[in-house]
Coordinates of C-alpha atoms in Angstrom, one line a residue:
Chain X
M1 CA 0.0 0.0 0.0
S2 CA 3.0 2.3 -0.2
G3 CA 2.3 5.0 -2.6
Q4 CA 0.5 3.0 -5.2
P5 CA -3.2 2.7 -4.7
S6 CA -4.0 -1.0 -4.3
S7 CA -5.7 -2.5 -7.3
P8 CA -9.5 -2.9 -6.8
T9 CA -9.4 -6.7 -7.3
R10 CA -6.8 -7.1 -4.6
R11 CA -8.8 -4.9 -2.3
R12 CA -12.0 -6.7 -2.9
L13 CA -10.3 -10.1 -2.4
L14 CA -8.8 -8.9 0.9
M15 CA -12.2 -7.5 2.0
A16 CA -13.9 -10.8 1.0
A17 CA -11.4 -13.0 3.0
P18 CA -12.9 -12.3 6.5
L19 CA -16.4 -12.7 5.2
V20 CA -15.5 -16.0 3.6
V21 CA -13.8 -17.3 6.7
A22 CA -16.8 -16.2 8.9
G23 CA -19.2 -17.9 6.4
G24 CA -17.2 -21.1 6.5
V25 CA -17.3 -21.1 10.3
G26 CA -21.1 -20.4 10.2
V27 CA -21.6 -23.4 7.8
G28 CA -19.6 -25.6 10.1
F29 CA -21.7 -24.6 13.1
W30 CA -24.9 -24.9 11.1
R31 CA -23.9 -28.4 10.1
M32 CA -22.9 -29.3 13.6
L33 CA -26.3 -28.1 15.0
S34 CA -28.5 -29.7 12.4
G35 CA -26.5 -32.9 12.9
M36 CA -27.4 -32.7 16.6
T37 CA -31.1 -32.5 15.9
R38 CA -31.0 -35.2 13.3
G39 CA -28.8 -37.4 15.4
S40 CA -25.9 -37.8 13.1
F41 CA -23.7 -35.7 15.4
D42 CA -23.7 -36.1 19.1
P43 CA -20.8 -34.6 21.3
H44 CA -22.0 -36.8 24.2
D45 CA -21.8 -40.0 22.2
I46 CA -20.0 -42.4 24.3
H47 CA -20.5 -45.3 22.0
A48 CA -18.7 -44.5 18.8
P49 CA -15.6 -46.5 19.7
A50 CA -17.5 -49.8 19.7
L51 CA -18.3 -49.5 16.0
N52 CA -16.6 -51.8 13.4
R53 CA -14.7 -53.7 16.2
P54 CA -15.0 -57.3 17.2
V55 CA -17.2 -57.9 20.3
P56 CA -15.2 -58.0 23.6
D57 CA -14.3 -61.3 25.2
F58 CA -17.0 -62.6 27.4
A59 CA -18.7 -65.8 28.3
L60 CA -22.1 -65.5 30.2
P61 CA -24.1 -68.1 31.9
D62 CA -27.6 -69.1 30.8
Q63 CA -30.6 -67.0 31.6
A64 CA -33.8 -69.1 31.5
P65 CA -35.7 -69.6 29.2
G66 CA -32.6 -69.5 26.9
T67 CA -29.1 -70.6 26.6
G68 CA -26.2 -68.3 27.3
F69 CA -23.5 -67.3 24.9
S70 CA -20.0 -66.2 24.6
A71 CA -17.8 -64.0 22.4
A72 CA -16.9 -67.2 20.5
D73 CA -20.6 -67.8 19.5
L74 CA -20.8 -64.3 18.1
R75 CA -17.4 -64.5 16.3
G76 CA -18.6 -67.7 14.7
L77 CA -21.6 -66.1 13.1
K78 CA -22.2 -66.3 9.4
A79 CA -25.3 -64.0 9.5
P80 CA -26.0 -60.8 11.4
V81 CA -27.6 -60.9 14.9
L82 CA -29.0 -58.3 17.1
V83 CA -27.7 -58.3 20.7
N84 CA -30.0 -56.6 23.1
Y85 CA -29.2 -55.6 26.7
F86 CA -32.3 -55.6 28.9
A87 CA -33.4 -55.7 32.4
S88 CA -36.7 -56.3 34.2
W89 CA -36.4 -53.1 36.2
C90 CA -36.0 -50.9 33.2
I91 CA -39.1 -49.2 31.8
P92 CA -37.8 -48.3 28.3
C93 CA -37.1 -52.1 27.9
V94 CA -40.8 -52.8 28.4
A95 CA -41.6 -50.2 25.8
E96 CA -39.4 -51.8 23.1
M97 CA -40.5 -55.4 23.7
P98 CA -43.4 -55.3 21.2
V99 CA -41.0 -54.0 18.6
L100 CA -38.6 -56.6 19.2
N101 CA -41.2 -59.4 19.2
A102 CA -42.3 -58.1 15.7
L103 CA -38.7 -58.2 14.5
K104 CA -37.6 -61.6 15.8
D105 CA -38.8 -63.5 12.6
R106 CA -36.8 -61.3 10.3
L107 CA -33.6 -61.0 12.4
P108 CA -32.4 -63.3 15.3
I109 CA -32.2 -61.4 18.5
W110 CA -30.0 -62.5 21.4
G111 CA -30.6 -61.0 24.8
I112 CA -28.4 -60.2 27.8
A113 CA -30.1 -59.6 31.2
Y114 CA -28.2 -56.8 32.7
K115 CA -27.9 -56.9 36.5
D116 CA -31.1 -58.7 37.0
K117 CA -32.1 -61.6 39.3
P118 CA -32.6 -64.6 37.1
E119 CA -36.1 -65.1 38.3
H120 CA -37.0 -61.5 37.6
A121 CA -35.6 -61.7 34.1
L122 CA -37.5 -64.8 33.4
G123 CA -40.7 -63.3 34.6
F124 CA -40.1 -60.2 32.4
V125 CA -39.6 -62.3 29.3
Q126 CA -42.7 -64.5 30.0
R127 CA -44.8 -61.4 30.6
A128 CA -43.6 -59.4 27.6
G129 CA -43.3 -62.3 25.1
N130 CA -39.9 -63.8 24.4
P131 CA -38.2 -62.3 21.3
Y132 CA -34.7 -63.8 22.2
A133 CA -33.2 -66.8 20.5
R134 CA -30.6 -67.1 23.3
I135 CA -30.5 -65.3 26.5
A136 CA -27.5 -64.8 28.8
S137 CA -27.2 -63.3 32.2
D138 CA -24.7 -60.5 32.9
H139 CA -25.4 -60.5 36.7
D140 CA -22.6 -58.2 37.9
G141 CA -22.7 -56.0 34.8
L142 CA -19.1 -56.3 34.2
A143 CA -19.3 -57.7 30.7
A144 CA -21.6 -54.7 29.8
I145 CA -18.7 -52.3 30.8
D146 CA -16.4 -54.3 28.3
W147 CA -19.1 -53.6 25.6
G148 CA -19.2 -49.9 26.5
V149 CA -22.8 -50.2 27.7
S150 CA -23.8 -47.4 30.1
G151 CA -27.3 -48.3 30.8
V152 CA -30.3 -50.5 29.5
P153 CA -31.7 -50.9 26.9
E154 CA -28.8 -50.8 24.5
T155 CA -28.6 -52.8 21.3
F156 CA -25.9 -53.8 19.0
L157 CA -26.1 -55.2 15.4
I158 CA -23.4 -57.9 15.1
G159 CA -22.1 -58.7 11.7
P160 CA -20.5 -62.0 10.5
G161 CA -17.3 -62.6 12.4
G162 CA -18.6 -60.9 15.5
I163 CA -18.0 -57.4 14.3
I164 CA -20.1 -54.6 16.0
R165 CA -21.8 -52.9 13.0
W166 CA -24.4 -50.6 14.7
H167 CA -25.3 -49.5 18.1
T168 CA -27.9 -47.6 19.9
A169 CA -28.5 -46.6 23.5
S170 CA -32.1 -45.9 23.2
P171 CA -35.1 -48.3 22.9
I172 CA -35.6 -49.8 19.3
T173 CA -38.3 -48.2 17.3
E174 CA -40.2 -49.2 14.1
A175 CA -38.4 -46.4 12.3
M176 CA -34.9 -47.6 13.3
I177 CA -35.8 -51.1 12.1
T178 CA -37.0 -50.0 8.6
N179 CA -34.5 -47.1 8.1
T180 CA -31.4 -48.6 9.6
I181 CA -31.3 -52.0 11.1
M182 CA -32.9 -54.1 8.3
P183 CA -31.1 -52.4 5.5
L184 CA -27.7 -52.8 7.2
A185 CA -28.5 -56.4 8.3
D186 CA -29.5 -57.3 4.7
S187 CA -26.3 -55.8 3.4
L188 CA -24.3 -57.9 5.9
K189 CA -26.0 -61.2 4.9
P190 CA -23.7 -63.6 2.9
Chain F
M1 CA -31.8 -3.5 68.0
K2 CA -28.1 -4.6 67.6
K3 CA -27.4 -8.2 66.8
H4 CA -25.3 -10.1 69.2
P5 CA -21.8 -10.3 67.8
L6 CA -21.5 -14.0 69.0
R7 CA -24.6 -14.9 67.2
R8 CA -23.3 -13.4 64.0
G9 CA -20.0 -15.2 64.3
G10 CA -21.9 -18.5 64.9
L11 CA -23.9 -17.9 61.8
I12 CA -20.9 -17.3 59.7
A13 CA -19.2 -20.4 61.1
L14 CA -22.3 -22.4 60.3
L15 CA -22.4 -21.1 56.7
A16 CA -18.7 -21.8 56.3
C17 CA -19.4 -25.4 57.4
L18 CA -22.3 -25.8 55.0
L19 CA -20.2 -24.4 52.2
F20 CA -17.3 -26.6 52.6
A21 CA -18.9 -29.8 53.9
P22 CA -19.6 -31.1 50.3
L23 CA -15.9 -31.0 49.6
V24 CA -15.1 -33.9 51.9
A25 CA -18.1 -36.0 51.0
L26 CA -17.0 -38.8 48.6
A27 CA -19.2 -41.7 47.5
V28 CA -16.5 -44.2 48.3
D29 CA -17.4 -44.7 51.8
D30 CA -17.6 -48.5 51.8
P31 CA -14.1 -49.8 53.1
S32 CA -14.8 -53.1 51.3
E33 CA -14.6 -51.2 48.1
M34 CA -11.1 -49.9 48.7
L35 CA -7.8 -51.6 47.9
P36 CA -5.8 -52.8 50.9
D37 CA -2.6 -51.0 49.7
P38 CA -3.2 -47.3 50.5
A39 CA -0.8 -46.2 47.7
Q40 CA -2.8 -48.2 45.1
E41 CA -6.0 -47.0 46.5
Q42 CA -4.8 -43.4 46.2
R43 CA -3.9 -44.0 42.6
A44 CA -7.2 -45.6 41.9
E45 CA -9.0 -42.5 43.4
A46 CA -6.8 -40.3 41.3
I47 CA -7.7 -42.1 38.2
G48 CA -11.4 -42.3 39.1
A49 CA -11.5 -38.5 39.7
Q50 CA -10.7 -38.1 36.0
L51 CA -13.4 -40.4 34.8
R52 CA -16.9 -39.1 34.1
C53 CA -19.9 -40.9 35.6
L54 CA -21.9 -41.8 32.5
V55 CA -25.1 -41.6 34.4
C56 CA -24.9 -38.3 36.1
Q57 CA -22.5 -36.9 33.6
N58 CA -21.1 -34.0 35.6
E59 CA -19.7 -36.0 38.4
S60 CA -16.6 -38.2 38.6
I61 CA -17.0 -41.9 39.3
E62 CA -15.5 -41.4 42.6
D63 CA -18.0 -38.7 43.5
S64 CA -21.1 -40.6 42.1
S65 CA -23.2 -42.9 43.8
A66 CA -24.7 -44.4 40.7
D67 CA -24.5 -48.1 40.2
L68 CA -22.5 -47.8 37.1
A69 CA -20.1 -45.5 38.7
R70 CA -19.5 -48.2 41.4
D71 CA -18.9 -50.8 38.8
L72 CA -16.5 -48.5 37.1
R73 CA -14.6 -47.8 40.5
H74 CA -14.5 -51.6 40.8
V75 CA -13.0 -52.1 37.4
V76 CA -10.4 -49.3 37.9
R77 CA -9.2 -51.0 41.1
E78 CA -9.0 -54.3 39.4
H79 CA -6.8 -52.8 36.8
V80 CA -4.7 -51.0 39.4
A81 CA -4.2 -54.1 41.4
K82 CA -3.1 -55.9 38.2
G83 CA -0.3 -53.3 38.1
E84 CA -1.3 -51.3 35.0
S85 CA -0.2 -47.7 34.5
N86 CA -2.6 -44.8 34.7
Q87 CA -2.2 -44.3 31.0
Q88 CA -3.3 -47.9 30.4
I89 CA -6.4 -47.7 32.5
M90 CA -7.4 -44.4 30.9
D91 CA -6.9 -45.9 27.5
W92 CA -9.0 -49.0 28.4
M93 CA -11.8 -46.7 29.5
V94 CA -11.6 -44.4 26.4
N95 CA -11.5 -47.5 24.2
R96 CA -14.9 -48.5 25.5
Y97 CA -16.6 -45.2 26.2
G98 CA -14.8 -42.7 24.0
N99 CA -13.2 -39.3 25.0
F100 CA -16.6 -38.3 26.7
I101 CA -15.6 -40.4 29.8
R102 CA -12.6 -38.1 30.3
L103 CA -13.5 -35.2 32.5
K104 CA -10.6 -33.3 31.2
P105 CA -10.7 -33.6 27.4
P106 CA -7.6 -34.4 25.4
F107 CA -5.9 -31.7 23.3
T108 CA -7.2 -32.2 19.7
I109 CA -8.1 -30.0 16.8
G110 CA -11.7 -29.8 18.0
T111 CA -10.7 -28.7 21.5
L112 CA -8.1 -26.3 20.1
L113 CA -10.8 -24.7 17.8
L114 CA -13.1 -24.5 20.9
W115 CA -10.5 -22.5 22.9
V116 CA -9.2 -20.1 20.1
M117 CA -12.7 -19.5 18.6
P118 CA -13.3 -16.3 20.7
L119 CA -10.0 -15.0 19.7
L120 CA -10.6 -16.0 16.0
A121 CA -14.0 -14.3 16.0
L122 CA -12.5 -11.1 17.5
C123 CA -9.8 -11.1 14.7
I124 CA -12.4 -11.7 12.0
G125 CA -14.5 -8.8 13.5
I126 CA -11.6 -6.4 13.7
G127 CA -10.6 -7.4 10.2
I128 CA -14.1 -6.7 8.8
A129 CA -14.3 -3.4 10.8
W130 CA -11.0 -2.3 9.5
W131 CA -11.8 -3.0 5.9
T132 CA -15.2 -1.5 6.0
F133 CA -14.2 1.8 7.9
R134 CA -10.8 2.4 6.4
R135 CA -10.8 5.9 4.7
P136 CA -10.1 5.6 0.9
R137 CA -6.8 7.3 0.1
A138 CA -7.5 10.7 -1.3
P139 CA -6.3 10.6 -4.9
T140 CA -3.8 13.2 -6.1
P141 CA -5.8 15.8 -8.0
P142 CA -5.0 16.0 -11.8
P143 CA -3.1 19.1 -12.7
L144 CA -5.2 22.1 -13.6
S145 CA -6.3 22.4 -17.2
D146 CA -5.7 25.7 -19.2
E147 CA -9.3 26.5 -18.8
E148 CA -9.1 26.2 -15.0
R149 CA -5.9 28.1 -14.9
R150 CA -7.5 31.0 -16.7
R151 CA -10.5 30.9 -14.4
L152 CA -8.3 30.9 -11.4
S153 CA -6.3 33.9 -12.6
D154 CA -9.5 35.7 -13.6
L155 CA -10.9 35.1 -10.0
T156 CA -7.7 36.3 -8.4
E157 CA -7.6 39.4 -10.5
T158 CA -11.1 40.6 -9.6
R159 CA -10.2 40.5 -6.0

């Protein structure tokens, strides 16, 4: 700017730079906020690390009226399976049971009773209708911590080879099944 | 009606007690939960103080009385007893629950942006203000034409 008047293009460019930066930041924030409302972005998400990893090592005892299972059972899978943590003392678990019962013929569901007395878990499954092909008991809740579970219900879609492909920490809904779970499960089928 | 000075002092003392009482209240009050080795127990408490309780979210697992927090405390003590380093235990937790479990977030591009954003916004604002309000440089006037020169001399002569 010494002596020579700066050319109008250069000036306009310099003037536009802060506006472009501010605009870029604005778009970034807008995307972040809209992602938060749509659910694709969640700064509180504590479950992202579980995705696309093999299930943790665990071996859980039977929970009537089903047989327990272990990490080896999930790793030996050829087709996808839904693993659902539930408990008789959990209200949202009651709410999702009809949805799970409607789903069980399209996709096998394995249940894990989280911190539940075996007789209470049995009573719960008998009252609500049993959607589970196998049920295991995580009585002290330590396997759940290895899975990254922070409460019930939580549900994982396990792909062939025991890889976690999808996860939710909220009750399963019809919309989740049609929009996410079934398309993903179908794509994972051999 | 003057207040008795002693009563006022007592009130202040009571308020002070109420203020500072929560500082010493920890959820770990069950001796059976603690490790027998005091040094190990201290390490476990230090690690636990950095881990977020995922149920109450603004408390550490050492401060929380939630069931999950108790289980996490148990897991931390198990790992400490196994002789793992603080870093190993922290990594184990982050592996399962992500960075959200850390009460003190790690230094990443995201956290850096978060901290410098006010400064960045200020700089952008100053930049915009400067470019908007800057006075345009006054252009050097072109030399007078013959016509103007004549008019100027006419004007000065009539004076």
